[in-house]
CSV table of C-alpha atoms in Angstrom, one decimal:
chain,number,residue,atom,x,y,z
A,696,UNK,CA,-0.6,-22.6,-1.5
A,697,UNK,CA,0.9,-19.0,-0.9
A,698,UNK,CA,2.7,-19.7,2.1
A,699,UNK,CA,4.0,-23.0,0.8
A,700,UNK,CA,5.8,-21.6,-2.2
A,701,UNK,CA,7.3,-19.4,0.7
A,702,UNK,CA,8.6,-21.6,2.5
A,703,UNK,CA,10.7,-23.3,-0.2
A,704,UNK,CA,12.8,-20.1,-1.1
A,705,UNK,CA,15.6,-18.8,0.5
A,706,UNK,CA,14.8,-15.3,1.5
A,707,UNK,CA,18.1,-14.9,4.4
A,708,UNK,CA,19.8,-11.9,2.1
A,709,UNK,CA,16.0,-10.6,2.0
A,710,UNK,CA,15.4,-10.1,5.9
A,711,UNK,CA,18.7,-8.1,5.7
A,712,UNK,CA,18.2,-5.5,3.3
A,713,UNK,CA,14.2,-5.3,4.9
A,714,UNK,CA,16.4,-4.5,8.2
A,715,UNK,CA,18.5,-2.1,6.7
A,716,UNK,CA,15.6,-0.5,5.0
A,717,UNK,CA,12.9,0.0,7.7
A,718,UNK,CA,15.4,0.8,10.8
A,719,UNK,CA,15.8,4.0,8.2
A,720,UNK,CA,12.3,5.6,9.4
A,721,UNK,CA,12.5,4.4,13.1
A,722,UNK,CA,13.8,6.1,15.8
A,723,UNK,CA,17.0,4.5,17.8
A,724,UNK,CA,14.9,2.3,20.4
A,725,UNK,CA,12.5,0.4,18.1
A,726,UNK,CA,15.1,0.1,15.7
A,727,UNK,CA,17.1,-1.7,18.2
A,728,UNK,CA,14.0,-3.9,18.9
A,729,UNK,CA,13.7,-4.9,15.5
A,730,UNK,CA,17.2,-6.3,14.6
A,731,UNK,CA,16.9,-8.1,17.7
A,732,UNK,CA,14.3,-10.1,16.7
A,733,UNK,CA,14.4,-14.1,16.0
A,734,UNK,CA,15.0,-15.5,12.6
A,735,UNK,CA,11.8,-16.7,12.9
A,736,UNK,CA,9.8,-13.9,14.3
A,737,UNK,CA,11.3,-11.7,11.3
A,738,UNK,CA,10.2,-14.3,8.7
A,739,UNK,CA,6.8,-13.7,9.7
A,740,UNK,CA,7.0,-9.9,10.4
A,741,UNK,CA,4.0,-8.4,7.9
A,742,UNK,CA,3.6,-4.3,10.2
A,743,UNK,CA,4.9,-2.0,12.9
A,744,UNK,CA,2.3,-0.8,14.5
A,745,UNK,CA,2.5,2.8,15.9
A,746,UNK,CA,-0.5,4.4,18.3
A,747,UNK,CA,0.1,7.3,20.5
A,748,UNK,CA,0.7,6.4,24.5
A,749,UNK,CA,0.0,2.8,23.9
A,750,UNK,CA,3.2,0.1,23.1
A,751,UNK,CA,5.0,-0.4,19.6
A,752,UNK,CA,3.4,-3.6,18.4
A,753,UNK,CA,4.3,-6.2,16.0
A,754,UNK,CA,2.3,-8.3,13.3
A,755,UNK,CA,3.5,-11.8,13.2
A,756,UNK,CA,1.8,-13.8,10.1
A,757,UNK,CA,-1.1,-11.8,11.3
A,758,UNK,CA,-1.2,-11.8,14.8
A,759,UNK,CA,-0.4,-8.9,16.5
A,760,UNK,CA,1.9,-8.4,20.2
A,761,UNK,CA,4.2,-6.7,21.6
A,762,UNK,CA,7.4,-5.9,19.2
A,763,UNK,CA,10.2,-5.5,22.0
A,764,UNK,CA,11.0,-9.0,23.6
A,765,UNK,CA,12.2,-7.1,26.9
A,766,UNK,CA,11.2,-3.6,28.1
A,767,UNK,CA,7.4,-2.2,26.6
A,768,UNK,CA,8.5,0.3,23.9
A,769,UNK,CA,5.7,3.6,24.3
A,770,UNK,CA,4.7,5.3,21.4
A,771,UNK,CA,4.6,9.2,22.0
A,772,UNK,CA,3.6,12.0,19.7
A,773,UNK,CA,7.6,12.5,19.3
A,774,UNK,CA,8.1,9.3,17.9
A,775,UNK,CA,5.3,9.8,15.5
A,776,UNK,CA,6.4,13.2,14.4
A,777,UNK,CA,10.4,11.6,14.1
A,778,UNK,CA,9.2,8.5,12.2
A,779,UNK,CA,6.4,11.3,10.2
A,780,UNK,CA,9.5,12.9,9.1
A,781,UNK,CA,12.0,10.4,8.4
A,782,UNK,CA,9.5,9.2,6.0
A,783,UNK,CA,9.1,12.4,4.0
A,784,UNK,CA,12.7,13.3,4.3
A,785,UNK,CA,11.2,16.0,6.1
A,786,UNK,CA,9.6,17.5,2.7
A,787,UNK,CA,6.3,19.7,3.3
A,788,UNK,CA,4.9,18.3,0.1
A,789,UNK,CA,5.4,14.5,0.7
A,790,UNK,CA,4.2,15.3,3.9
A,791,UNK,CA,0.9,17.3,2.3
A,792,UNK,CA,0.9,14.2,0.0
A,793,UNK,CA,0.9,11.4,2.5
A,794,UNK,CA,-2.0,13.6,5.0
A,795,UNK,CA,-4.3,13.8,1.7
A,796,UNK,CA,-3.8,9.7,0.6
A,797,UNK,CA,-3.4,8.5,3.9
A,798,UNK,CA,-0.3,6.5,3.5
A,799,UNK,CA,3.2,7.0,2.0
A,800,UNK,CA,5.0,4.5,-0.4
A,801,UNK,CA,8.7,4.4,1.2
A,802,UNK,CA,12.3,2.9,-0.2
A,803,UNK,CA,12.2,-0.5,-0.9
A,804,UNK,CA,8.5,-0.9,-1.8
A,805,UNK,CA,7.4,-0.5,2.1
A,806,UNK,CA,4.2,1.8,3.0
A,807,UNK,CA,3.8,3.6,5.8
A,808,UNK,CA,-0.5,4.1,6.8
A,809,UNK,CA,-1.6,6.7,8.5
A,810,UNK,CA,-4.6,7.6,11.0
A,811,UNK,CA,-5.5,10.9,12.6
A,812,UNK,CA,-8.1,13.8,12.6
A,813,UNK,CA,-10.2,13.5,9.1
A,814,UNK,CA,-10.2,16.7,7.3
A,815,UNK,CA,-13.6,16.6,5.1
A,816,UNK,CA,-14.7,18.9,1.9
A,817,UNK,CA,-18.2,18.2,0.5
A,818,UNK,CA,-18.3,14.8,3.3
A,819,UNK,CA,-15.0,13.8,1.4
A,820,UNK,CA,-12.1,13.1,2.9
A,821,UNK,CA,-9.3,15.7,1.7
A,822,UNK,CA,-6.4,15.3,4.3
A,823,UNK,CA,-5.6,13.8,7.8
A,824,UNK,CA,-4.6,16.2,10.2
A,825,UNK,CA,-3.1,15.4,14.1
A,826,UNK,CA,-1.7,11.8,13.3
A,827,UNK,CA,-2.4,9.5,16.3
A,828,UNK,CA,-1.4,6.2,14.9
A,829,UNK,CA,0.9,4.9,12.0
A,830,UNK,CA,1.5,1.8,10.4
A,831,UNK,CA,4.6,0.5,9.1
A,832,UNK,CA,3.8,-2.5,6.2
A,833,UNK,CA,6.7,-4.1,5.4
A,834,UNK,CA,6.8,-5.4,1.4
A,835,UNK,CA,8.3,-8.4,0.7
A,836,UNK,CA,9.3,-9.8,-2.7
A,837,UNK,CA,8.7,-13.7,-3.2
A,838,UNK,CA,10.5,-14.5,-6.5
A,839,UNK,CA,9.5,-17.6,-7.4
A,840,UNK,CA,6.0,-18.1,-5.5
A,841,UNK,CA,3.9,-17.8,-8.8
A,842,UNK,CA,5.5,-20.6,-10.8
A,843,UNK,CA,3.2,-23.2,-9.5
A,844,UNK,CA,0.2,-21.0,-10.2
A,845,UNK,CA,1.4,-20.1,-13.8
A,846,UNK,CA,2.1,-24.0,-14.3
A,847,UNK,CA,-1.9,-24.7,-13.7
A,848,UNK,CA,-2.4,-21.9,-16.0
A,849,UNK,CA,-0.3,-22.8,-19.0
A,850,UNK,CA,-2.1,-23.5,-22.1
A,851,UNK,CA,-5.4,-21.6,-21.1
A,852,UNK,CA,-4.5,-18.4,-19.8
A,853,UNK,CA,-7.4,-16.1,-19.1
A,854,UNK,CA,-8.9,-13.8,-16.9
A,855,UNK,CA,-8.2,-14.4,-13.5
A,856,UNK,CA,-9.2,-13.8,-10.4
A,857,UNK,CA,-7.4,-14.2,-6.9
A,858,UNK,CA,-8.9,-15.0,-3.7
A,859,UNK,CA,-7.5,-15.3,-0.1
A,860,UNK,CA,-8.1,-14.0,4.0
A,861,UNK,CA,-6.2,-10.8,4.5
A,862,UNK,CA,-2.7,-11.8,5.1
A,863,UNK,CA,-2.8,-14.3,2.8
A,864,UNK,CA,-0.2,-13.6,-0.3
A,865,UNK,CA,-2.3,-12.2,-2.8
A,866,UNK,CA,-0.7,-9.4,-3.9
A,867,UNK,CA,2.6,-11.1,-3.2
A,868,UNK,CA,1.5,-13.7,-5.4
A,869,UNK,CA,0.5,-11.2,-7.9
A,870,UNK,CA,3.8,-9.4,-8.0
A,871,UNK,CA,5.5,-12.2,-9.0
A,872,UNK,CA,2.8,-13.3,-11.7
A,873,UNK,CA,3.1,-10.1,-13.3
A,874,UNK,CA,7.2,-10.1,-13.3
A,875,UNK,CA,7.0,-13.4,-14.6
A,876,UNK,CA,4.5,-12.6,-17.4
A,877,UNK,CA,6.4,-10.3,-18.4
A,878,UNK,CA,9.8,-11.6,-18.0
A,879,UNK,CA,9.8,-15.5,-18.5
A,880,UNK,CA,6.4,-15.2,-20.9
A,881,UNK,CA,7.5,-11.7,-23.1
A,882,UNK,CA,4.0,-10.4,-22.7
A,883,UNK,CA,3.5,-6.8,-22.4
A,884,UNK,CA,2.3,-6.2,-18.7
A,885,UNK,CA,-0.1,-2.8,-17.1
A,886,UNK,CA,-0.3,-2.6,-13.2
A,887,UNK,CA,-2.5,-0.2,-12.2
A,888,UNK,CA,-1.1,0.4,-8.9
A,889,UNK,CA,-3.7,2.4,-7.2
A,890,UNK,CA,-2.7,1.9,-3.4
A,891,UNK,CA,1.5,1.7,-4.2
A,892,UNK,CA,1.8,-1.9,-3.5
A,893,UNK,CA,2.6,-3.3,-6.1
A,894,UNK,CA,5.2,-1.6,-7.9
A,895,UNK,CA,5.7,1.1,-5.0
A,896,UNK,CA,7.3,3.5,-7.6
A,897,UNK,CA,9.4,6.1,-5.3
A,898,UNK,CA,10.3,8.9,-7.8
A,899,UNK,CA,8.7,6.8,-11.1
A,900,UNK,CA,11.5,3.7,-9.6
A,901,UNK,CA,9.8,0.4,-8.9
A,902,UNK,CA,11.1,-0.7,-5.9
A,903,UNK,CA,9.6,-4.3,-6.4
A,904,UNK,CA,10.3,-6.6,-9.2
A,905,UNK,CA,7.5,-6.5,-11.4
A,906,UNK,CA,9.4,-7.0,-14.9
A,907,UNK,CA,10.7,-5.4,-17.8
A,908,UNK,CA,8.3,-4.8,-19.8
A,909,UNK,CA,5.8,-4.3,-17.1
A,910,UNK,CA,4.0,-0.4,-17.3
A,911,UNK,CA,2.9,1.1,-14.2
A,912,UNK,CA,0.1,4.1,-13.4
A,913,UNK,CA,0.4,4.5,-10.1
A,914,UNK,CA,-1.9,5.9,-7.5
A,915,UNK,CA,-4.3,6.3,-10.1
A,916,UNK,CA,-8.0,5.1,-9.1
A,917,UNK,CA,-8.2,1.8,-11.0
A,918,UNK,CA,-11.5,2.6,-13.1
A,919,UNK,CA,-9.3,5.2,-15.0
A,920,UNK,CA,-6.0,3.7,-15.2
A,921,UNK,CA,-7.5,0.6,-16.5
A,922,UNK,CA,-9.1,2.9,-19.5
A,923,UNK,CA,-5.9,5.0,-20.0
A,924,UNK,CA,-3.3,1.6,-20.2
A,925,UNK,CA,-5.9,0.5,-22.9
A,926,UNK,CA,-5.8,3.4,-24.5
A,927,UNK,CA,-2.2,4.1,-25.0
A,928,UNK,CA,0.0,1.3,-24.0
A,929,UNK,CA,-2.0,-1.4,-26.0
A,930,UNK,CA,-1.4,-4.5,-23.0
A,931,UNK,CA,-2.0,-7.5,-23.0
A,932,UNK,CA,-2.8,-8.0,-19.4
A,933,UNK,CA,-3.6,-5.1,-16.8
A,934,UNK,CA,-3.1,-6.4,-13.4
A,935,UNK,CA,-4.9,-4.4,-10.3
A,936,UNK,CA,-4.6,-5.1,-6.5
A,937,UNK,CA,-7.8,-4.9,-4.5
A,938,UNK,CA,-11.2,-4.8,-6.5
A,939,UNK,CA,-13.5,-2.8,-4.8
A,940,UNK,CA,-16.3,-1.3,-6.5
A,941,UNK,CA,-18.0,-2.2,-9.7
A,942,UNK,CA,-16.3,0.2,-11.8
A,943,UNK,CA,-13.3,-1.6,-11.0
């Protein structure tokens, strides 16, 4: 279903902003390797994969190989520390920020993950220290890819739950049930956007289309910014990414 609704919308203008966007963060040699990619290849590119003294990978529609169709691009403790910095505009505090959450929402809506040393406090993870691997997620806006869902829906719109294998569209699909909610359907939308997908507010910005009258907690663990939305922005629907304990 997700991928199908994909496949019918043109997305060319979309590859080359994502371009534009994500060479930003990389240094001068993957960079290179990622505008020379296929068409096809970069219609299916989901992460950039980062691990110290291996090679830059690439996840294809989730499948992972090498990203660089010619010479085996080696990740060094340089070119985590470069990318590390481009991400944080080379800010102390974004840097603290990203080390304490474990990832870093970017321009654009993209996410960069981080792995390292666990710093622990109480056997609770407070920071990463000594990064060893990164990972780039690139975010991709499907406008459109909902209608089909929200056509099954019309008429008896309730609670609802979506299921799918990692990789899958789900929060894609999500994104663009929220914007359309709220947008096409003038209902009053809160996205609790606990891991920065979603939204990906950069400086209180969405940097994905999620709809005008859309409100947004983000980074917020979704147990309390589901109770705080009901409390004082009186929604209609609250919309979270990722269910994963049974306070959620």
């Amino acid at each position: 279903l997700f991928r199908g609704a994909y496949a019918e919308l043109g997305v060319e203008n979309m590859y080359d902003s994502m371009i534009r966007q994500i060479t930003t963060y990389l240094p001068p040699s993957v960079a290179q390797a990622v505008r020379a990619l296929p068409a096809d290849k970069l219609a299916r590119l989901e992460e950039l994969r980062f691990r110290m003294d291996c090679e830059v990978s690439a996840v294809f529609a989730g499948r992972e190989g090498p990203l660089s169709l010619t010479a085996p691009l080696v990740c060094t403790a340089a070119m985590l520390q470069g990318i590390l910095n481009a991400a944080t505009g080379y800010s102390a505090y974004a840097a603290g920020d990203a080390m304490r959450q474990g990832f870093l929402p970017l321009q654009g809506g993209h996410r960069l993950g981080l792995c390292g040393t666990a710093v622990l406090d109480g056997g609770q993870l407070t920071a990463i220290k000594e990064p060893s691997s990164l990972n780039l997620r690139i975010a991709k806006a499907w406008t459109g890819c909902a209608d089909g869902v929200l056509q099954a829906m019309e008429g008896r719109m309730e609670s609802t739950l979506l299921l799918g294998p990692p990789g899958s569209g789900k929060t894609t699909l999500l994104r663009d049930l929220v914007r359309q909610l709220s947008d096409r359907y003038g209902q009053r939308m809160g996205v609790v956007d606990s891991r920065g997908e979603l939204a990906a507010c950069v400086g209180g910005r969405p940097q994905l289309p999620i709809g005008r009258r859309t409100d947004v907690i983000s980074l917020a663990p979704k147990e309390a910014g589901m109770e705080l939305l009901l409390r004082v922005m009186n929604p209609a629907w609250i919309a979270v990414d990722e269910i994963t304990a049974a306070a959620d």
